[in-house]
Amino acid sequence: MVGNIDWQSIEAKYYIQTVNRIPITIVRGKESTVWDDKGRSYLDFVGGWATATLGHSHQTMIDAIIEQSKLLIQVSNAFYTIPQLELAQLLIDNSCMDRVFFCNSGAEAVEGAIKVARRYGTLNKNGASEIITALNSFHGRTLGTVAATGQPDYQESFKPLLPGFVHVDYNNFEQIKEATTDKTVAILLEPVQGEGGVNVPDQEYFRNIRAWCDDNDLLLIFDEVQTGVGRLGKLFGYQVFDVEPDVMTLAKGLGGGVPIGAFLVKEKANSLTFGDHGSTFGGNPLTTAAARSVVEFVIKENLSETVRLSGLRLKNKLLEIAKDESYNITEIRGEGLLIAIQFRAEIGLEVMQECLNRGLLINRVRPDAVRLMPPLIVSDEDIDKGIEIISEAIQTVTKK
Ligand SMILES: *Cc1c(COP(=O)(O)O)cnc(C)c1O
């Protein structure tokens, strides 16, 4: 029945038009595959926007959600609940962090981290409140996180912006030194810039910043909303760079598709106290039970290591293709299962379209680049199938 309804016209009429959607109505998913309302299947290398940690409708998550929904879905955070505390323990015992607060999205997690930093400045640094962030970054769409995000396109229509953010070039340590003043309290960065085009900084970048933060009593905040929970081939992105942040945010991969976010702090940055923060739904039994099942699976199955190997397979095959000049590829970049293909020309949209025609979903992350972020459980067979489609798609576009 669903196949006979024109959902796209309904969207055009009823929904606030902020997203330029791809014309497919997805009704179902399993592992790395989704199906539309006409019954057509697609290999999903968008992965629910890097949220489908265990792929679509994994049995582990289904069981966790069903069991928890029978017990308890929501109570007030004025009470203790078990899934929330089990997830908290799991994250703290397996990271360099000491405490966690659960919220409902990535933007909310970054908002929390900003409050942690400002309160730290109030307590310890004479009211210093400025946060240095990077150009081309992405931290969310709320007013606070839009101000943090270093992309003017997202800011222009919503001024006045929340003050207190200073933007510098990513992967440029000198600019961070120059931007630091008495007013600076923290440095907020993505370990790998996701929405900005999958930009991987040099190894020494974060080492230098860590030392700078220690010398100047600044908090280092890693926005791991996209890189956390296995995506880069380690449980957390900071482990790829061997540098520990003072504050970390999580969201996308944490719930395996269920909306949840978190900010985590080291004891040093544990600045919030009673009355400083709260959330009605944050850490709710249903979402934390789902996230607990995801994180438990990732840790028990050592999925991060699988991601590292799958990522290498994907990257090496793409590098092989890129050797052929006719593909117009100038760079393959990324870590783990967060990979971008950089083209010589602005053909990202066309390549995405040709992939779509052949049953593969990918993301056009920049006009001249596409991004791949398949589920972390993606099979070698599906990686190879994806590569085959991508290579055909690029050939078709470049031959035009
Ligand atoms: C997606 C993303 C966000 C925002 O997350 P939402 O859940 O969409 O609010 C914040 N930071 C980074 C690094 C992201 O990739």
Short mmCIF file of C-alpha atoms and ligand atoms in Angstrom, two decimals:
data_model
loop_
_atom_site.label_atom_id
_atom_site.label_comp_id
_atom_site.label_asym_id
_atom_site.label_seq_id
_atom_site.Cartn_x
_atom_site.Cartn_y
_atom_site.Cartn_z
CA MET A 1 0.00 0.00 0.00
CA VAL A 2 2.71 2.44 0.99
CA GLY A 3 4.07 2.15 -2.55
CA ASN A 4 1.01 3.89 -3.98
CA ILE A 5 1.21 7.01 -1.87
CA ASP A 6 3.25 9.97 -3.13
CA TRP A 7 5.16 10.66 0.07
CA GLN A 8 7.39 13.20 -1.63
CA SER A 9 4.43 15.47 -2.45
CA ILE A 10 3.21 15.09 1.10
CA GLU A 11 6.63 16.18 2.37
CA ALA A 12 6.64 19.16 0.01
CA LYS A 13 3.25 20.26 1.31
CA TYR A 14 3.49 19.51 5.02
CA TYR A 15 7.12 19.61 6.08
CA ILE A 16 9.21 22.73 6.72
CA GLN A 17 11.49 22.83 3.72
CA THR A 18 14.99 22.93 5.15
CA VAL A 19 16.43 19.72 3.70
CA ASN A 20 16.98 19.09 0.02
CA ARG A 21 16.05 15.42 0.15
CA ILE A 22 17.07 12.59 -2.13
CA PRO A 23 13.91 11.29 -3.85
CA ILE A 24 13.65 7.91 -2.14
CA THR A 25 11.23 6.97 0.64
CA ILE A 26 12.98 4.41 2.82
CA VAL A 27 10.75 2.00 4.70
CA ARG A 28 13.00 -0.76 6.01
CA GLY A 29 16.63 -1.70 6.64
CA LYS A 30 18.74 -4.73 7.52
CA GLU A 31 22.50 -4.76 8.07
CA SER A 32 24.02 -2.47 5.39
CA THR A 33 20.96 -2.49 3.11
CA VAL A 34 17.79 -0.36 3.04
CA TRP A 35 14.62 -0.77 0.97
CA ASP A 36 12.36 1.94 -0.45
CA ASP A 37 8.56 1.95 -0.64
CA LYS A 38 8.70 0.42 -4.13
CA GLY A 39 10.70 -2.54 -2.83
CA ARG A 40 14.01 -1.45 -4.38
CA SER A 41 17.11 -2.14 -2.29
CA TYR A 42 20.11 0.14 -1.76
CA LEU A 43 23.49 -0.50 -0.21
CA ASP A 44 23.72 2.16 2.49
CA PHE A 45 27.11 3.88 2.72
CA VAL A 46 25.52 6.92 4.38
CA GLY A 47 24.78 4.69 7.35
CA GLY A 48 21.98 6.77 8.84
CA TRP A 49 24.42 9.70 8.73
CA ALA A 50 27.12 7.73 10.53
CA THR A 51 24.67 6.54 13.18
CA ALA A 52 24.07 2.97 12.03
CA THR A 53 26.87 1.50 14.15
CA LEU A 54 25.49 -2.05 14.05
CA GLY A 55 23.75 -1.54 10.70
CA HIS A 56 19.99 -1.42 10.39
CA SER A 57 17.70 -3.24 12.85
CA HIS A 58 20.41 -5.38 14.47
CA GLN A 59 18.96 -8.17 16.64
CA THR A 60 21.00 -6.99 19.64
CA MET A 61 19.29 -3.58 19.51
CA ILE A 62 15.85 -5.01 18.76
CA ASP A 63 16.09 -7.23 21.85
CA ALA A 64 17.38 -4.40 24.06
CA ILE A 65 14.60 -2.02 22.95
CA ILE A 66 11.82 -4.59 23.28
CA GLU A 67 12.96 -5.77 26.71
CA GLN A 68 13.41 -2.24 28.07
CA SER A 69 10.12 -0.96 26.62
CA LYS A 70 8.32 -3.71 28.55
CA LEU A 71 10.02 -2.64 31.79
CA LEU A 72 10.20 1.14 31.73
CA ILE A 73 10.40 3.78 28.98
CA GLN A 74 10.73 7.09 30.81
CA VAL A 75 10.83 8.52 34.29
CA SER A 76 12.16 11.77 35.63
CA ASN A 77 15.89 12.22 36.12
CA ALA A 78 14.99 13.00 39.71
CA PHE A 79 15.21 9.21 40.13
CA TYR A 80 17.95 6.64 39.54
CA THR A 81 17.51 4.33 36.55
CA ILE A 82 19.61 1.29 35.75
CA PRO A 83 20.29 1.40 31.95
CA GLN A 84 21.53 5.00 32.28
CA LEU A 85 24.00 4.06 35.01
CA GLU A 86 25.15 0.91 33.24
CA LEU A 87 25.84 2.90 30.08
CA ALA A 88 27.64 5.56 32.13
CA GLN A 89 29.88 2.91 33.71
CA LEU A 90 30.57 1.28 30.36
CA LEU A 91 31.68 4.55 28.75
CA ILE A 92 33.77 5.72 31.69
CA ASP A 93 35.45 2.34 32.27
CA ASN A 94 36.43 2.20 28.59
CA SER A 95 37.59 5.79 28.04
CA CYS A 96 39.97 8.30 29.60
CA MET A 97 36.99 10.22 31.00
CA ASP A 98 35.68 10.32 34.58
CA ARG A 99 32.04 11.42 34.34
CA VAL A 100 29.23 11.61 31.79
CA PHE A 101 25.96 13.45 31.21
CA PHE A 102 23.43 12.09 28.71
CA CYS A 103 21.37 14.27 26.38
CA ASN A 104 19.47 13.68 23.12
CA SER A 105 21.58 14.81 20.17
CA GLY A 106 25.00 15.93 19.01
CA ALA A 107 24.20 19.63 19.19
CA GLU A 108 22.98 19.23 22.76
CA ALA A 109 26.16 17.39 23.67
CA VAL A 110 28.26 20.29 22.32
CA GLU A 111 26.01 22.79 24.14
CA GLY A 112 26.79 20.88 27.33
CA ALA A 113 30.52 20.99 26.62
CA ILE A 114 30.30 24.76 26.05
CA LYS A 115 28.58 25.16 29.43
CA VAL A 116 31.30 23.01 31.06
CA ALA A 117 33.96 25.31 29.57
CA ARG A 118 32.23 28.55 30.55
CA ARG A 119 31.65 27.36 34.09
CA TYR A 120 35.30 26.26 34.27
CA GLY A 121 36.27 29.81 33.30
CA THR A 122 33.95 31.26 35.93
CA LEU A 123 35.44 29.05 38.63
CA ASN A 124 39.11 28.98 37.69
CA LYS A 125 40.01 31.61 35.14
CA ASN A 126 38.60 34.94 36.20
CA GLY A 127 35.52 34.57 34.01
CA ALA A 128 37.43 33.69 30.81
CA SER A 129 34.81 32.41 28.36
CA GLU A 130 36.21 32.38 24.84
CA ILE A 131 36.47 29.12 22.96
CA ILE A 132 38.77 28.69 19.98
CA THR A 133 37.20 26.53 17.26
CA ALA A 134 38.09 25.71 13.66
CA LEU A 135 36.91 27.07 10.36
CA ASN A 136 35.08 24.49 8.28
CA SER A 137 34.02 22.69 11.46
CA PHE A 138 30.56 21.39 12.27
CA HIS A 139 29.16 21.35 15.80
CA GLY A 140 25.37 21.43 15.30
CA ARG A 141 22.38 23.64 14.46
CA THR A 142 21.28 25.14 17.77
CA LEU A 143 22.13 28.81 18.26
CA GLY A 144 25.13 28.05 20.47
CA THR A 145 26.56 25.36 18.24
CA VAL A 146 25.90 27.40 15.07
CA ALA A 147 28.11 30.08 16.62
CA ALA A 148 30.78 27.44 17.30
CA THR A 149 30.52 26.03 13.77
CA GLY A 150 33.08 27.70 11.50
CA GLN A 151 30.89 27.95 8.40
CA PRO A 152 29.35 31.38 7.65
CA ASP A 153 26.57 29.83 5.50
CA TYR A 154 25.03 28.31 8.62
CA GLN A 155 25.24 31.60 10.54
CA GLU A 156 24.25 34.48 8.25
CA SER A 157 20.47 34.37 8.78
CA PHE A 158 20.55 33.87 12.53
CA LYS A 159 22.45 36.83 13.91
CA PRO A 160 23.18 37.99 16.53
CA LEU A 161 25.28 34.90 17.20
CA LEU A 162 26.20 33.72 20.68
CA PRO A 163 29.46 35.58 21.35
CA GLY A 164 32.65 33.95 22.59
CA PHE A 165 33.94 31.89 19.65
CA VAL A 166 37.15 32.58 17.78
CA HIS A 167 37.72 30.69 14.54
CA VAL A 168 41.10 29.57 13.22
CA ASP A 169 42.25 27.36 10.34
CA TYR A 170 42.08 23.65 11.13
CA ASN A 171 45.41 21.83 11.33
CA ASN A 172 47.29 25.07 12.01
CA PHE A 173 48.79 25.14 15.50
CA GLU A 174 50.42 28.57 15.09
CA GLN A 175 46.99 30.19 14.64
CA ILE A 176 45.80 28.63 17.90
CA LYS A 177 48.76 30.13 19.73
CA GLU A 178 48.08 33.54 18.20
CA ALA A 179 44.36 33.38 19.02
CA THR A 180 44.91 32.54 22.70
CA THR A 181 44.37 35.44 25.12
CA ASP A 182 43.49 35.95 28.81
CA LYS A 183 39.87 35.48 27.78
CA THR A 184 40.41 32.01 26.28
CA VAL A 185 39.05 29.08 28.27
CA ALA A 186 38.95 26.15 25.82
CA ILE A 187 39.78 24.77 22.39
CA LEU A 188 36.98 22.86 20.66
CA LEU A 189 37.90 20.60 17.71
CA GLU A 190 36.77 17.50 15.84
CA PRO A 191 39.51 14.80 15.80
CA VAL A 192 38.66 14.46 12.10
CA GLN A 193 36.40 17.09 10.54
CA GLY A 194 33.37 15.16 9.28
CA GLU A 195 30.86 17.51 7.65
CA GLY A 196 33.75 19.76 6.61
CA GLY A 197 34.91 17.14 4.13
CA VAL A 198 36.67 14.42 6.17
CA ASN A 199 39.81 16.40 7.02
CA VAL A 200 42.47 14.49 8.94
CA PRO A 201 45.02 16.66 10.74
CA ASP A 202 48.74 15.89 11.18
CA GLN A 203 49.66 13.68 14.13
CA GLU A 204 51.62 16.46 15.85
CA TYR A 205 48.70 18.94 15.62
CA PHE A 206 46.83 17.54 18.62
CA ARG A 207 50.05 16.76 20.52
CA ASN A 208 51.04 20.42 20.24
CA ILE A 209 47.57 21.58 21.24
CA ARG A 210 47.52 19.25 24.24
CA ALA A 211 50.80 20.72 25.51
CA TRP A 212 49.53 24.26 24.81
CA CYS A 213 46.35 23.58 26.81
CA ASP A 214 48.38 22.20 29.72
CA ASP A 215 50.74 25.20 29.73
CA ASN A 216 47.90 27.75 29.58
CA ASP A 217 45.24 26.00 31.67
CA LEU A 218 42.83 25.62 28.73
CA LEU A 219 40.33 22.79 28.34
CA LEU A 220 40.73 20.64 25.25
CA ILE A 221 37.29 19.63 24.01
CA PHE A 222 37.00 16.93 21.35
CA ASP A 223 33.70 16.91 19.47
CA GLU A 224 33.50 13.17 18.83
CA VAL A 225 29.85 13.21 17.78
CA GLN A 226 30.88 11.73 14.42
CA THR A 227 34.21 10.06 15.28
CA GLY A 228 33.27 8.35 18.55
CA VAL A 229 32.24 4.72 19.15
CA GLY A 230 34.44 2.90 16.68
CA ARG A 231 34.06 5.00 13.54
CA LEU A 232 37.79 5.72 13.12
CA GLY A 233 38.95 2.19 13.92
CA LYS A 234 39.43 2.89 17.64
CA LEU A 235 36.67 3.10 20.24
CA PHE A 236 37.23 6.89 20.38
CA GLY A 237 38.88 9.23 17.90
CA TYR A 238 41.32 10.63 20.46
CA GLN A 239 42.98 7.19 20.59
CA VAL A 240 43.90 7.50 16.92
CA PHE A 241 45.92 10.61 17.79
CA ASP A 242 47.19 9.42 21.16
CA VAL A 243 46.04 12.60 22.89
CA GLU A 244 43.51 12.75 25.72
CA PRO A 245 40.96 15.59 25.72
CA ASP A 246 39.52 17.07 28.94
CA VAL A 247 35.97 17.04 27.57
CA MET A 248 34.46 14.82 24.88
CA THR A 249 31.09 14.76 23.13
CA LEU A 250 29.38 11.71 21.61
CA ALA A 251 26.13 11.19 19.74
CA LYS A 252 25.82 9.83 16.20
CA GLY A 253 27.19 6.30 16.63
CA LEU A 254 26.42 6.04 20.33
CA GLY A 255 22.78 4.97 20.01
CA GLY A 256 23.14 2.96 16.81
CA GLY A 257 20.32 5.09 15.35
CA VAL A 258 18.41 5.84 18.53
CA PRO A 259 18.65 9.55 19.42
CA ILE A 260 21.10 10.02 22.26
CA GLY A 261 24.05 12.29 22.96
CA ALA A 262 26.56 12.60 25.76
CA PHE A 263 29.26 14.87 27.07
CA LEU A 264 32.03 13.41 29.17
CA VAL A 265 34.56 15.18 31.38
CA LYS A 266 37.77 14.42 33.17
CA GLU A 267 37.70 15.22 36.89
CA LYS A 268 39.70 18.40 36.15
CA ALA A 269 36.89 19.66 33.91
CA ASN A 270 34.08 18.51 36.19
CA SER A 271 32.85 22.07 36.61
CA LEU A 272 29.06 21.67 36.62
CA THR A 273 27.23 21.31 39.89
CA PHE A 274 23.67 20.91 41.21
CA GLY A 275 21.24 23.05 39.26
CA ASP A 276 23.68 23.86 36.44
CA HIS A 277 22.26 21.53 33.81
CA GLY A 278 19.42 19.12 33.16
CA SER A 279 17.35 17.31 30.55
CA THR A 280 13.88 15.77 30.62
CA PHE A 281 14.67 12.97 28.20
CA GLY A 282 18.45 12.87 28.53
CA GLY A 283 19.62 9.45 29.69
CA ASN A 284 16.13 8.02 29.41
CA PRO A 285 15.86 4.26 30.10
CA LEU A 286 14.82 3.32 26.55
CA THR A 287 17.57 5.18 24.69
CA THR A 288 20.28 4.26 27.19
CA ALA A 289 19.26 0.58 27.07
CA ALA A 290 19.61 0.72 23.28
CA ALA A 291 22.94 2.57 23.46
CA ARG A 292 24.21 0.17 26.14
CA SER A 293 23.52 -2.75 23.79
CA VAL A 294 25.43 -0.96 21.01
CA VAL A 295 28.49 -0.01 23.07
CA GLU A 296 28.59 -3.46 24.72
CA PHE A 297 28.57 -5.10 21.29
CA VAL A 298 31.28 -2.79 19.94
CA ILE A 299 33.54 -3.53 22.93
CA LYS A 300 32.84 -7.28 23.28
CA GLU A 301 33.24 -7.98 19.56
CA ASN A 302 36.20 -5.61 19.27
CA LEU A 303 34.33 -3.98 16.39
CA SER A 304 36.78 -1.06 16.33
CA GLU A 305 39.49 -3.40 15.07
CA THR A 306 37.13 -4.78 12.42
CA VAL A 307 36.45 -1.18 11.37
CA ARG A 308 40.18 -0.49 11.10
CA LEU A 309 40.56 -3.49 8.75
CA SER A 310 37.38 -2.74 6.75
CA GLY A 311 38.51 0.85 6.45
CA LEU A 312 41.89 -0.23 5.10
CA ARG A 313 40.20 -2.51 2.59
CA LEU A 314 37.94 0.33 1.42
CA LYS A 315 40.75 2.88 1.32
CA ASN A 316 43.24 0.63 -0.47
CA LYS A 317 40.72 -0.32 -3.15
CA LEU A 318 39.88 3.35 -3.69
CA LEU A 319 43.59 4.24 -3.85
CA GLU A 320 43.98 1.54 -6.51
CA ILE A 321 41.19 3.13 -8.58
CA ALA A 322 42.61 6.62 -8.01
CA LYS A 323 45.87 5.61 -9.72
CA ASP A 324 43.96 5.63 -13.00
CA GLU A 325 44.02 9.28 -14.12
CA SER A 326 40.70 8.93 -15.96
CA TYR A 327 38.84 8.82 -12.61
CA ASN A 328 39.84 12.42 -11.85
CA ILE A 329 40.49 11.57 -8.19
CA THR A 330 43.07 13.75 -6.47
CA GLU A 331 42.90 12.29 -2.97
CA ILE A 332 41.41 9.52 -0.82
CA ARG A 333 41.38 10.62 2.80
CA GLY A 334 39.92 9.56 6.14
CA GLU A 335 40.33 7.06 8.96
CA GLY A 336 38.50 3.82 9.63
CA LEU A 337 35.06 3.91 8.02
CA LEU A 338 34.94 7.67 7.52
CA ILE A 339 36.38 8.20 4.07
CA ALA A 340 36.19 10.91 1.40
CA ILE A 341 36.96 10.76 -2.30
CA GLN A 342 38.27 14.10 -3.56
CA PHE A 343 37.75 14.88 -7.26
CA ARG A 344 39.57 17.36 -9.48
CA ALA A 345 36.21 18.96 -10.45
CA GLU A 346 32.84 19.63 -8.84
CA ILE A 347 31.28 16.30 -9.77
CA GLY A 348 30.22 15.16 -6.27
CA LEU A 349 26.50 15.49 -6.96
CA GLU A 350 26.68 13.65 -10.28
CA VAL A 351 28.71 10.81 -8.78
CA MET A 352 26.22 10.53 -5.93
CA GLN A 353 23.36 10.44 -8.46
CA GLU A 354 25.03 7.74 -10.58
CA CYS A 355 25.64 5.66 -7.44
CA LEU A 356 21.98 6.09 -6.50
CA ASN A 357 20.90 4.87 -9.96
CA ARG A 358 22.99 1.75 -9.35
CA GLY A 359 21.63 1.09 -5.84
CA LEU A 360 24.28 2.67 -3.61
CA LEU A 361 23.73 5.56 -1.17
CA ILE A 362 26.69 7.88 -0.57
CA ASN A 363 26.98 11.48 0.64
CA ARG A 364 28.15 14.48 -1.37
CA VAL A 365 30.07 16.20 1.41
CA ARG A 366 31.56 19.04 -0.69
CA PRO A 367 30.79 20.05 -4.29
CA ASP A 368 34.00 18.25 -5.31
CA ALA A 369 34.03 15.38 -2.80
CA VAL A 370 31.88 12.46 -1.65
CA ARG A 371 31.90 10.81 1.77
CA LEU A 372 31.48 7.14 2.69
CA MET A 373 30.40 6.18 6.22
CA PRO A 374 28.92 2.67 6.02
CA PRO A 375 27.68 0.82 9.11
CA LEU A 376 30.58 -0.45 11.22
CA ILE A 377 29.43 -4.05 10.64
CA VAL A 378 29.68 -3.69 6.83
CA SER A 379 30.86 -6.97 5.26
CA ASP A 380 33.86 -7.28 2.92
CA GLU A 381 31.43 -8.42 0.25
CA ASP A 382 29.37 -5.23 0.61
CA ILE A 383 32.53 -3.09 0.59
CA ASP A 384 33.59 -4.71 -2.69
CA LYS A 385 30.12 -4.28 -4.16
CA GLY A 386 30.13 -0.62 -3.10
CA ILE A 387 33.54 -0.03 -4.67
CA GLU A 388 32.40 -1.61 -7.92
CA ILE A 389 29.37 0.71 -8.09
CA ILE A 390 31.41 3.78 -7.17
CA SER A 391 34.01 3.08 -9.81
CA GLU A 392 31.33 2.56 -12.49
CA ALA A 393 29.56 5.73 -11.37
CA ILE A 394 32.73 7.84 -11.55
CA GLN A 395 33.59 6.40 -14.98
CA THR A 396 30.12 7.32 -16.24
CA VAL A 397 30.40 10.88 -14.94
CA THR A 398 33.95 11.55 -16.13
CA LYS A 399 33.20 10.14 -19.62
CA LYS A 400 30.26 12.50 -20.12
C1 LIG B 1 26.43 15.72 13.39
C2 LIG B 1 27.37 16.46 14.25
C3 LIG B 1 26.90 17.33 15.27
C4 LIG B 1 25.43 17.62 15.48
O1 LIG B 1 24.72 16.49 15.84
P1 LIG B 1 23.10 16.53 15.81
O2 LIG B 1 22.71 15.23 16.45
O3 LIG B 1 22.70 16.63 14.38
O4 LIG B 1 22.68 17.70 16.60
C5 LIG B 1 27.83 17.93 16.10
N1 LIG B 1 29.14 17.73 15.93
C6 LIG B 1 29.64 16.91 14.97
C7 LIG B 1 31.11 16.70 14.87
C8 LIG B 1 28.76 16.27 14.09
O5 LIG B 1 29.24 15.48 13.10
#
